[in-house]
Amino acid sequence: MQQPSEEPERNSECSAGTSGESTAVRQHESTPGGGVEPKEPLIQLYLADSVPLLWRSAHVKLARERLGVVGAAVGSLARQPRQNCRLSRPVQLLWEEARFLLENGRAELVKALKPQNYEQEIQSYAHYLERNHEEQQTFALEEKKQVLKRVMEDKCKDGASAPSSIQSVKGSLDSLESSFKFPCSAVMVQLCTARARFSYTPEERLWLSAELANPVDERQKVRYRVFSDLREKGYYLTSAGKFGGDYLVYPGDPLRFHAHFIAVCVPLDKETPFSDYLSLSRLGSNVKKTILLCSPSQTDANYVHYTSIQWSGMV
Amino acid sequence: MAEAEERNAVDSGSAWTDELLSPSELFSVRTRDHKIPTRGQKEFLYDGSEEQVERLQWSLGEHWKLLSEERAERQGSLVKAEWKPEDVTVELKTPAGKFWQTMGYADEGKQFLQPEEALFLMECGSVEVFYRDLPLSIQEGYELLLGDKTISLLEYLVFSHLKRLGYIVNRFDSSAVPSVYERRLNLVHKREKQSKQQRKRKRSASARRSDDISEGQPDSQDVQNRREKAGDDVFMEGTSSDSQKAVGMNYFSSSAISSEDVCHELPSNSEQKRPDWWEKKSEEAPSPGRPVYFKQSAGKRDLNKVLFPNLGRDCLHTNLEIPNACLLPSNVTAKACNISSWREKLNMRQMRLTRREREELEKKNKYKRGVNEDKEVRACKNWQEYKQLLERRSQSSSEQRPAHLWNDAVCPLVTPGQVSSTGDLLQQISIMQASHLVDDAVGLVADTCDKRITFDVYQADTAFDFKKSDPGKPYSRISVCSFEDPVPSLHTLKRLAQQSGDVPVTFAVVDNGDISFYSFKDFWLPTDVWQ
């Protein structure tokens, strides 16, 4: 699960602004003519209240399977919305996760623009509804036919049923075409999760987001260095707020594995009372995880010191 | 599945069409599985074995299937609504569904949802929200319906978390919480009646009245309001607690201050127009056996109609003569009256106490001495004499004190008679006073923290007899914080606890999608001495 470090060239893409186009064609998608292997689309990050969110399932999948960025699903699950065990899109990312994606050139920050041509979109929406109704009607008709046919076959095979009843089924099957009605209320309509279809507006890429591009304070700087180092070592990370640490460290995908460590980010030069470490290790042993003190090196930008605490016995 | 793969193959590159269902897919959604796959036991070590990889792939497959599932509903079961950004509300265009029992509000015959309610119902596949005649996706819902004017994303996460668990969650309205003053006078019932009438209108409309009361502006309207309320309350209590009558019949006498307050306004307003209550004909009573004042407590009170019969059950005289003027405050006038018609309406049955109740009563009164048993007091002819008597007594008691104890700079902490119980004594001589969460934050540094209570939460099992117009007391109130925020200061805690009144405040702390709930509880140190 090591992510490849090749960086998709960002600069070639920012040359022409996509914001002016009314159609929703993304530049990096419209250039498959290059002939080489189809490039992976950039993961689109949306900011809501300065929280980075992923909306498209393809992007969530890409982030998790290729880059090991897990995030946390916060939306209701489509098939069973009223429970909290399994949640769905949107997927909320940690600040460090979003930055990690951006730094690796695998994501872009996008922002919705106001759609420009309402009349046209309303028209095409009405058209879509009409077509949707028609097509579903043909499916429903077909389904009904199949049911009736099966009923007739069963009756013929049975032999016991009166010929009049077979006749009546046959009659209704014949008149089905003309009598069949598929009411509007029975049409299935989609409630889109991510922005799509006619309301899909050209989106403006935000190249520089002050919040995501640069760590705000020293703590964020330390946290990010620890995050990227552990991620590059192949670990999966999630937030460890409820364990009193910074990250929970998993040996593999959190879907299948237990976390081994609770990572606590401590700058090297920070003086911490010993009681803090005691309470941390006490907590760690209670939840059967190892406390990992992570301190980025002050001399080597790519090195992080890891220390773990263990109770020791004295005989 | 085959269809889905085919679709992916056709337009995998496009940014949005791959999440759009085709009519055939939409049609097949009706037979979709609604079960959630179980996750199974997690593993501890990454051993790289084939089975492990297989299990991981299978789990991930399930995960992606769940995550990429799109919502599709029958058009007939979707409630259509429209987002109105100018009013920051969502108006229903078709009749509401079952959710109407716990969500939404009506205004001028139209049905509305709060933005967060609409967004949650969108996520549940119950409501389709339109904006400029186009349906909103969930994403657009998050972008449009959340923000500065409504609630933040963090607050919405908490809201939807609680809603998914089945709780009834309303926005917190500080004006709906009875003030300390109202609570002390037990005006809560009255309050609820008012809010019932006002909730149908815009929610904020109820704010003014309560501000009047809590801030206590001395304008005449306010004073009058208070009097109405005070008087009303006294009678509500007096009539509702029939069982206490034997013990608490002195209620009327203890309420004398408030009723006199009201009485003395009477003459100026109603001298000619209206007869006094005791002259009122019995036919005017709304229903036989029910005093007039009771009915009027429901609507807006006309002060001129408020009636105050002050009769004790032990009062044998039905003909009340004009009270001696020197017994009354100078600005109160009085008349003679006959109360026999009132006596008939009162429940004069002797209250029968059980033996236990009697014993308790005796125990209670064992060490109490009625002021009337004092002969010297009975000898007093008016207030002035009584006060003089008290003065005399206190002087004589201080004269008897030994001089070497009391006349120096250092003297006993407590004077005799100052306290009546050991508990009081300890309270008197304690240096550090205990403070409670709802006490005023005197002496604490005010912080600029903008923490607020966002939601009222009602328990899930009340859902089927829950009334939006009369929600009752919430189970808890929620204030939303982030894990990054510092722990709220004592000042903030006190402010929120005061705002919330007698309902506990719970802090919902959000950490990257994980929500934990914490609350601060008041704690009383146990004392050995009680009473």
mmCIF file of C-alpha atoms in Angstrom, chain B residues 236-528:
data_model
loop_
_atom_site.group_PDB
_atom_site.id
_atom_site.type_symbol
_atom_site.label_atom_id
_atom_site.label_comp_id
_atom_site.label_asym_id
_atom_site.label_seq_id
_atom_site.Cartn_x
_atom_site.Cartn_y
_atom_site.Cartn_z
ATOM 1 C CA MET B 236 -53.560 28.300 40.475
ATOM 2 C CA GLU B 237 -51.697 26.980 43.422
ATOM 3 C CA GLY B 238 -54.506 27.552 45.842
ATOM 4 C CA THR B 239 -56.966 25.589 43.813
ATOM 5 C CA SER B 240 -54.790 22.869 42.493
ATOM 6 C CA SER B 241 -53.486 21.764 45.827
ATOM 7 C CA ASP B 242 -56.774 20.743 47.348
ATOM 8 C CA SER B 243 -55.103 18.099 49.360
ATOM 9 C CA GLN B 244 -52.960 20.624 51.089
ATOM 10 C CA LYS B 245 -55.858 22.751 52.097
ATOM 11 C CA ALA B 246 -55.919 21.718 55.677
ATOM 12 C CA VAL B 247 -52.285 22.526 56.085
ATOM 13 C CA GLY B 248 -51.948 25.315 53.646
ATOM 14 C CA MET B 249 -55.138 27.224 53.947
ATOM 15 C CA ASN B 250 -53.135 30.143 55.140
ATOM 16 C CA TYR B 251 -52.099 30.454 51.545
ATOM 17 C CA PHE B 252 -54.515 33.254 51.062
ATOM 18 C CA SER B 253 -53.190 35.137 53.980
ATOM 19 C CA SER B 254 -49.632 34.667 52.853
ATOM 20 C CA SER B 255 -50.595 35.895 49.445
ATOM 21 C CA ALA B 256 -52.060 38.999 50.952
ATOM 22 C CA ILE B 257 -49.234 41.134 49.707
ATOM 23 C CA SER B 258 -49.717 40.318 46.092
ATOM 24 C CA SER B 259 -53.488 40.499 46.199
ATOM 25 C CA GLU B 260 -53.393 43.804 47.948
ATOM 26 C CA ASP B 261 -51.061 45.005 45.328
ATOM 27 C CA VAL B 262 -53.614 44.269 42.711
ATOM 28 C CA CYS B 263 -56.514 45.451 44.755
ATOM 29 C CA HIS B 264 -55.264 48.900 45.163
ATOM 30 C CA GLU B 265 -55.252 49.427 41.472
ATOM 31 C CA LEU B 266 -58.842 48.443 41.253
ATOM 32 C CA PRO B 267 -60.634 51.519 42.485
ATOM 33 C CA SER B 268 -59.040 53.900 40.020
ATOM 34 C CA ASN B 269 -59.993 51.810 37.005
ATOM 35 C CA SER B 270 -63.371 50.517 37.898
ATOM 36 C CA GLU B 271 -65.045 52.739 40.369
ATOM 37 C CA GLN B 272 -68.196 53.324 38.424
ATOM 38 C CA LYS B 273 -68.185 50.774 35.677
ATOM 39 C CA ARG B 274 -67.844 47.577 37.563
ATOM 40 C CA PRO B 275 -69.156 46.240 40.824
ATOM 41 C CA ASP B 276 -66.618 44.776 43.226
ATOM 42 C CA TRP B 277 -66.220 41.035 43.306
ATOM 43 C CA TRP B 278 -68.283 40.478 46.379
ATOM 44 C CA GLU B 279 -71.239 42.279 44.883
ATOM 45 C CA LYS B 280 -71.153 40.199 41.764
ATOM 46 C CA LYS B 281 -74.296 38.196 41.102
ATOM 47 C CA SER B 282 -73.843 34.485 41.153
ATOM 48 C CA GLU B 283 -75.341 34.104 37.644
ATOM 49 C CA GLU B 284 -72.333 35.832 36.288
ATOM 50 C CA ALA B 285 -70.196 32.956 37.309
ATOM 51 C CA PRO B 286 -69.345 30.933 34.193
ATOM 52 C CA SER B 287 -70.270 27.564 35.570
ATOM 53 C CA PRO B 288 -71.813 26.668 38.882
ATOM 54 C CA GLY B 289 -69.318 25.573 41.438
ATOM 55 C CA ARG B 290 -66.386 27.062 39.649
ATOM 56 C CA PRO B 291 -65.039 30.365 40.760
ATOM 57 C CA VAL B 292 -64.762 33.047 38.144
ATOM 58 C CA TYR B 293 -61.082 33.613 38.585
ATOM 59 C CA PHE B 294 -60.266 30.140 37.470
ATOM 60 C CA LYS B 295 -61.611 30.501 34.005
ATOM 61 C CA GLN B 296 -59.863 33.742 33.414
ATOM 62 C CA SER B 297 -56.477 32.370 34.052
ATOM 63 C CA ALA B 298 -56.550 30.783 30.622
ATOM 64 C CA GLY B 299 -56.855 33.806 28.400
ATOM 65 C CA LYS B 300 -55.307 37.203 28.548
ATOM 66 C CA ARG B 301 -56.236 38.576 31.902
ATOM 67 C CA ASP B 302 -58.350 41.654 32.344
ATOM 68 C CA LEU B 303 -57.127 43.082 35.580
ATOM 69 C CA ASN B 304 -60.532 44.531 36.382
ATOM 70 C CA LYS B 305 -62.073 41.103 36.488
ATOM 71 C CA VAL B 306 -59.584 39.509 38.795
ATOM 72 C CA LEU B 307 -61.316 38.422 41.947
ATOM 73 C CA PHE B 308 -59.672 37.770 45.252
ATOM 74 C CA PRO B 309 -61.864 36.145 47.844
ATOM 75 C CA ASN B 310 -59.725 35.900 50.933
ATOM 76 C CA LEU B 311 -61.583 33.464 53.126
ATOM 77 C CA GLY B 312 -60.117 31.012 55.530
ATOM 78 C CA ARG B 313 -61.961 27.783 56.166
ATOM 79 C CA ASP B 314 -62.030 28.661 59.848
ATOM 80 C CA CYS B 315 -63.744 31.957 59.174
ATOM 81 C CA LEU B 316 -67.225 31.731 60.542
ATOM 82 C CA HIS B 317 -68.370 35.197 59.748
ATOM 83 C CA THR B 318 -70.067 35.627 56.458
ATOM 84 C CA ASN B 319 -70.641 39.299 56.935
ATOM 85 C CA LEU B 320 -67.304 40.971 56.741
ATOM 86 C CA GLU B 321 -67.268 44.430 58.150
ATOM 87 C CA ILE B 322 -65.075 47.243 57.083
ATOM 88 C CA PRO B 323 -61.641 46.490 58.496
ATOM 89 C CA ASN B 324 -60.139 48.898 60.870
ATOM 90 C CA ALA B 325 -58.292 51.440 58.803
ATOM 91 C CA CYS B 326 -55.303 51.398 61.091
ATOM 92 C CA LEU B 327 -54.761 47.718 60.307
ATOM 93 C CA LEU B 328 -54.407 48.402 56.613
ATOM 94 C CA PRO B 329 -51.669 50.074 54.688
ATOM 95 C CA SER B 330 -52.497 53.705 54.165
ATOM 96 C CA ASN B 331 -53.225 53.485 50.456
ATOM 97 C CA VAL B 332 -55.688 50.593 50.597
ATOM 98 C CA THR B 333 -59.406 51.169 50.884
ATOM 99 C CA ALA B 334 -61.879 48.508 51.925
ATOM 100 C CA LYS B 335 -65.601 47.879 52.098
ATOM 101 C CA ALA B 336 -67.905 45.650 54.033
ATOM 102 C CA CYS B 337 -69.233 42.609 52.236
ATOM 103 C CA ASN B 338 -71.144 39.402 52.564
ATOM 104 C CA ILE B 339 -69.287 36.300 51.576
ATOM 105 C CA SER B 340 -71.974 33.706 52.143
ATOM 106 C CA SER B 341 -72.472 33.161 48.404
ATOM 107 C CA TRP B 342 -68.777 32.435 48.117
ATOM 108 C CA ARG B 343 -68.792 30.084 51.042
ATOM 109 C CA GLU B 344 -71.255 27.870 49.241
ATOM 110 C CA LYS B 345 -68.931 27.501 46.343
ATOM 111 C CA LEU B 346 -65.951 26.534 48.370
ATOM 112 C CA ASN B 347 -65.130 22.991 49.210
ATOM 113 C CA MET B 348 -65.636 23.084 52.942
ATOM 114 C CA ARG B 349 -65.234 19.425 53.634
ATOM 115 C CA GLN B 350 -62.986 18.580 56.508
ATOM 116 C CA MET B 351 -59.678 17.326 55.276
ATOM 117 C CA ARG B 352 -59.156 13.866 56.636
ATOM 118 C CA LEU B 353 -55.559 13.103 57.446
ATOM 119 C CA THR B 354 -54.132 9.665 57.818
ATOM 120 C CA ARG B 355 -52.389 8.854 61.036
ATOM 121 C CA ARG B 356 -49.036 9.203 59.433
ATOM 122 C CA GLU B 357 -49.817 12.585 57.997
ATOM 123 C CA ARG B 358 -51.066 13.715 61.364
ATOM 124 C CA GLU B 359 -47.912 12.550 63.042
ATOM 125 C CA GLU B 360 -45.789 14.318 60.506
ATOM 126 C CA LEU B 361 -47.747 17.474 61.008
ATOM 127 C CA GLU B 362 -47.308 17.254 64.749
ATOM 128 C CA LYS B 363 -43.635 16.610 64.403
ATOM 129 C CA LYS B 364 -43.314 19.602 62.164
ATOM 130 C CA ASN B 365 -45.116 21.913 64.528
ATOM 131 C CA LYS B 366 -43.562 20.561 67.675
ATOM 132 C CA TYR B 367 -41.002 23.284 68.045
ATOM 133 C CA LYS B 368 -42.961 26.011 66.422
ATOM 134 C CA ARG B 369 -44.879 28.570 68.348
ATOM 135 C CA GLY B 370 -47.544 30.536 66.640
ATOM 136 C CA VAL B 371 -47.195 34.247 67.035
ATOM 137 C CA ASN B 372 -50.793 34.367 68.264
ATOM 138 C CA GLU B 373 -50.015 32.317 71.315
ATOM 139 C CA ASP B 374 -47.935 35.135 72.655
ATOM 140 C CA LYS B 375 -50.091 37.118 75.052
ATOM 141 C CA GLU B 376 -48.089 40.251 74.714
ATOM 142 C CA VAL B 377 -48.498 40.176 70.997
ATOM 143 C CA ARG B 378 -52.209 39.643 71.276
ATOM 144 C CA ALA B 379 -52.375 42.708 73.455
ATOM 145 C CA CYS B 380 -51.076 44.857 70.650
ATOM 146 C CA LYS B 381 -53.797 46.870 68.974
ATOM 147 C CA ASN B 382 -52.060 47.758 65.763
ATOM 148 C CA TRP B 383 -48.909 47.302 63.740
ATOM 149 C CA GLN B 384 -47.176 50.124 65.437
ATOM 150 C CA GLU B 385 -47.552 48.611 68.860
ATOM 151 C CA TYR B 386 -46.409 45.258 67.625
ATOM 152 C CA LYS B 387 -43.289 46.700 66.136
ATOM 153 C CA GLN B 388 -42.556 48.600 69.277
ATOM 154 C CA LEU B 389 -42.897 45.372 71.201
ATOM 155 C CA LEU B 390 -40.384 43.662 68.967
ATOM 156 C CA GLU B 391 -38.002 46.543 69.373
ATOM 157 C CA ARG B 392 -38.284 46.400 73.105
ATOM 158 C CA ARG B 393 -37.630 42.719 73.194
ATOM 159 C CA SER B 394 -34.537 42.851 71.079
ATOM 160 C CA GLN B 395 -33.159 45.664 73.194
ATOM 161 C CA SER B 396 -33.746 43.865 76.435
ATOM 162 C CA SER B 397 -32.108 40.712 75.137
ATOM 163 C CA SER B 398 -28.977 42.568 74.124
ATOM 164 C CA GLU B 399 -28.885 44.310 77.487
ATOM 165 C CA GLN B 400 -28.751 40.979 79.240
ATOM 166 C CA ARG B 401 -25.635 39.951 77.400
ATOM 167 C CA PRO B 402 -22.466 39.776 79.481
ATOM 168 C CA ALA B 403 -20.460 42.857 78.758
ATOM 169 C CA HIS B 404 -17.038 41.211 78.731
ATOM 170 C CA LEU B 405 -18.126 39.078 75.775
ATOM 171 C CA TRP B 406 -20.042 41.524 73.681
ATOM 172 C CA ASN B 407 -18.646 44.944 74.219
ATOM 173 C CA ASP B 408 -15.127 44.335 72.975
ATOM 174 C CA ALA B 409 -13.947 44.532 69.427
ATOM 175 C CA VAL B 410 -13.834 40.748 69.306
ATOM 176 C CA CYS B 411 -17.233 39.269 69.998
ATOM 177 C CA PRO B 412 -19.012 35.965 69.286
ATOM 178 C CA LEU B 413 -19.662 35.161 65.671
ATOM 179 C CA VAL B 414 -23.315 34.472 66.243
ATOM 180 C CA THR B 415 -25.802 36.290 68.399
ATOM 181 C CA PRO B 416 -28.312 34.237 70.344
ATOM 182 C CA GLY B 417 -31.495 33.704 68.395
ATOM 183 C CA GLN B 418 -29.818 34.552 65.126
ATOM 184 C CA VAL B 419 -29.884 30.990 63.872
ATOM 185 C CA SER B 420 -32.335 28.264 64.640
ATOM 186 C CA SER B 421 -30.532 25.081 63.629
ATOM 187 C CA THR B 422 -27.093 23.570 63.595
ATOM 188 C CA GLY B 423 -27.066 23.684 59.823
ATOM 189 C CA ASP B 424 -27.784 27.392 59.876
ATOM 190 C CA LEU B 425 -25.074 27.887 62.465
ATOM 191 C CA LEU B 426 -22.487 26.104 60.335
ATOM 192 C CA GLN B 427 -23.590 28.147 57.384
ATOM 193 C CA GLN B 428 -23.230 31.309 59.429
ATOM 194 C CA ILE B 429 -19.711 30.663 60.598
ATOM 195 C CA SER B 430 -18.329 29.097 57.433
ATOM 196 C CA ILE B 431 -15.693 31.127 55.676
ATOM 197 C CA MET B 432 -15.968 29.616 52.190
ATOM 198 C CA GLN B 433 -19.484 29.507 50.887
ATOM 199 C CA ALA B 434 -20.412 26.589 48.630
ATOM 200 C CA SER B 435 -21.396 27.644 45.180
ATOM 201 C CA HIS B 436 -23.613 25.843 42.728
ATOM 202 C CA LEU B 437 -23.563 25.676 38.990
ATOM 203 C CA VAL B 438 -26.621 27.831 38.525
ATOM 204 C CA ASP B 439 -25.480 30.500 40.981
ATOM 205 C CA ASP B 440 -24.459 33.843 39.614
ATOM 206 C CA ALA B 441 -20.923 33.999 38.342
ATOM 207 C CA VAL B 442 -19.869 36.707 40.751
ATOM 208 C CA GLY B 443 -16.174 37.369 40.856
ATOM 209 C CA LEU B 444 -15.346 35.145 37.890
ATOM 210 C CA VAL B 445 -13.521 36.593 34.944
ATOM 211 C CA ALA B 446 -15.951 36.949 32.085
ATOM 212 C CA ASP B 447 -14.551 35.328 28.978
ATOM 213 C CA THR B 448 -15.350 36.161 25.417
ATOM 214 C CA CYS B 449 -16.301 32.586 24.636
ATOM 215 C CA ASP B 450 -19.198 32.447 22.189
ATOM 216 C CA LYS B 451 -20.367 29.009 23.214
ATOM 217 C CA ARG B 452 -24.083 28.634 23.019
ATOM 218 C CA ILE B 453 -26.757 26.063 23.533
ATOM 219 C CA THR B 454 -27.931 24.903 20.149
ATOM 220 C CA PHE B 455 -30.475 22.164 20.613
ATOM 221 C CA ASP B 456 -33.198 20.935 22.888
ATOM 222 C CA VAL B 457 -33.281 17.156 22.950
ATOM 223 C CA TYR B 458 -36.316 15.073 23.830
ATOM 224 C CA GLN B 459 -36.116 11.375 24.405
ATOM 225 C CA ALA B 460 -36.956 9.018 21.610
ATOM 226 C CA ASP B 461 -39.627 7.066 23.435
ATOM 227 C CA THR B 462 -41.788 10.154 23.807
ATOM 228 C CA ALA B 463 -42.040 10.435 20.038
ATOM 229 C CA PHE B 464 -45.517 9.045 19.640
ATOM 230 C CA ASP B 465 -47.197 11.379 22.083
ATOM 231 C CA PHE B 466 -44.906 14.292 21.446
ATOM 232 C CA LYS B 467 -46.589 17.581 20.687
ATOM 233 C CA LYS B 468 -44.647 20.235 18.861
ATOM 234 C CA SER B 469 -46.908 22.926 20.296
ATOM 235 C CA ASP B 470 -46.322 21.700 23.831
ATOM 236 C CA PRO B 471 -42.998 19.911 23.893
ATOM 237 C CA GLY B 472 -42.626 20.012 27.648
ATOM 238 C CA LYS B 473 -39.305 19.944 29.412
ATOM 239 C CA PRO B 474 -36.407 18.722 27.287
ATOM 240 C CA TYR B 475 -34.403 15.719 28.319
ATOM 241 C CA SER B 476 -31.230 17.654 27.811
ATOM 242 C CA ARG B 477 -29.825 20.648 25.999
ATOM 243 C CA ILE B 478 -26.860 20.360 23.689
ATOM 244 C CA SER B 479 -23.962 22.717 23.209
ATOM 245 C CA VAL B 480 -21.652 21.753 20.375
ATOM 246 C CA CYS B 481 -17.861 22.024 20.645
ATOM 247 C CA SER B 482 -14.915 20.837 18.678
ATOM 248 C CA PHE B 483 -12.139 18.697 20.093
ATOM 249 C CA GLU B 484 -9.766 21.498 19.273
ATOM 250 C CA ASP B 485 -11.599 23.935 21.524
ATOM 251 C CA PRO B 486 -10.462 24.403 25.102
ATOM 252 C CA VAL B 487 -12.635 23.038 27.874
ATOM 253 C CA PRO B 488 -15.314 25.622 28.641
ATOM 254 C CA SER B 489 -14.466 27.868 31.567
ATOM 255 C CA LEU B 490 -16.469 27.918 34.767
ATOM 256 C CA HIS B 491 -17.924 31.210 33.672
ATOM 257 C CA THR B 492 -19.162 29.711 30.409
ATOM 258 C CA LEU B 493 -20.495 26.686 32.238
ATOM 259 C CA LYS B 494 -22.441 28.864 34.615
ATOM 260 C CA ARG B 495 -23.765 31.013 31.819
ATOM 261 C CA LEU B 496 -25.025 28.028 29.877
ATOM 262 C CA ALA B 497 -26.423 26.324 32.970
ATOM 263 C CA GLN B 498 -28.315 29.472 33.840
ATOM 264 C CA GLN B 499 -29.632 29.766 30.319
ATOM 265 C CA SER B 500 -30.812 26.222 30.434
ATOM 266 C CA GLY B 501 -32.571 26.478 33.763
ATOM 267 C CA ASP B 502 -33.292 23.153 35.391
ATOM 268 C CA VAL B 503 -32.454 21.086 32.307
ATOM 269 C CA PRO B 504 -28.921 19.633 32.197
ATOM 270 C CA VAL B 505 -26.565 20.941 29.528
ATOM 271 C CA THR B 506 -24.661 18.304 27.580
ATOM 272 C CA PHE B 507 -21.583 19.127 25.560
ATOM 273 C CA ALA B 508 -21.362 17.303 22.252
ATOM 274 C CA VAL B 509 -17.689 17.205 21.343
ATOM 275 C CA VAL B 510 -16.953 16.442 17.720
ATOM 276 C CA ASP B 511 -13.644 14.914 16.707
ATOM 277 C CA ASN B 512 -13.389 14.336 12.987
ATOM 278 C CA GLY B 513 -16.851 12.820 12.706
ATOM 279 C CA ASP B 514 -16.706 11.078 16.075
ATOM 280 C CA ILE B 515 -19.130 12.549 18.557
ATOM 281 C CA SER B 516 -18.816 12.127 22.293
ATOM 282 C CA PHE B 517 -21.105 13.619 24.890
ATOM 283 C CA TYR B 518 -19.931 15.107 28.148
ATOM 284 C CA SER B 519 -21.710 16.936 30.886
ATOM 285 C CA PHE B 520 -20.696 18.773 34.020
ATOM 286 C CA LYS B 521 -22.664 17.887 37.069
ATOM 287 C CA ASP B 522 -23.280 19.940 40.140
ATOM 288 C CA PHE B 523 -21.929 18.253 43.233
ATOM 289 C CA TRP B 524 -22.921 18.762 46.822
ATOM 290 C CA LEU B 525 -20.356 17.844 49.390
ATOM 291 C CA PRO B 526 -22.096 15.756 51.992
ATOM 292 C CA THR B 527 -22.525 17.471 55.352
ATOM 293 C CA ASP B 528 -22.825 15.626 58.609
#
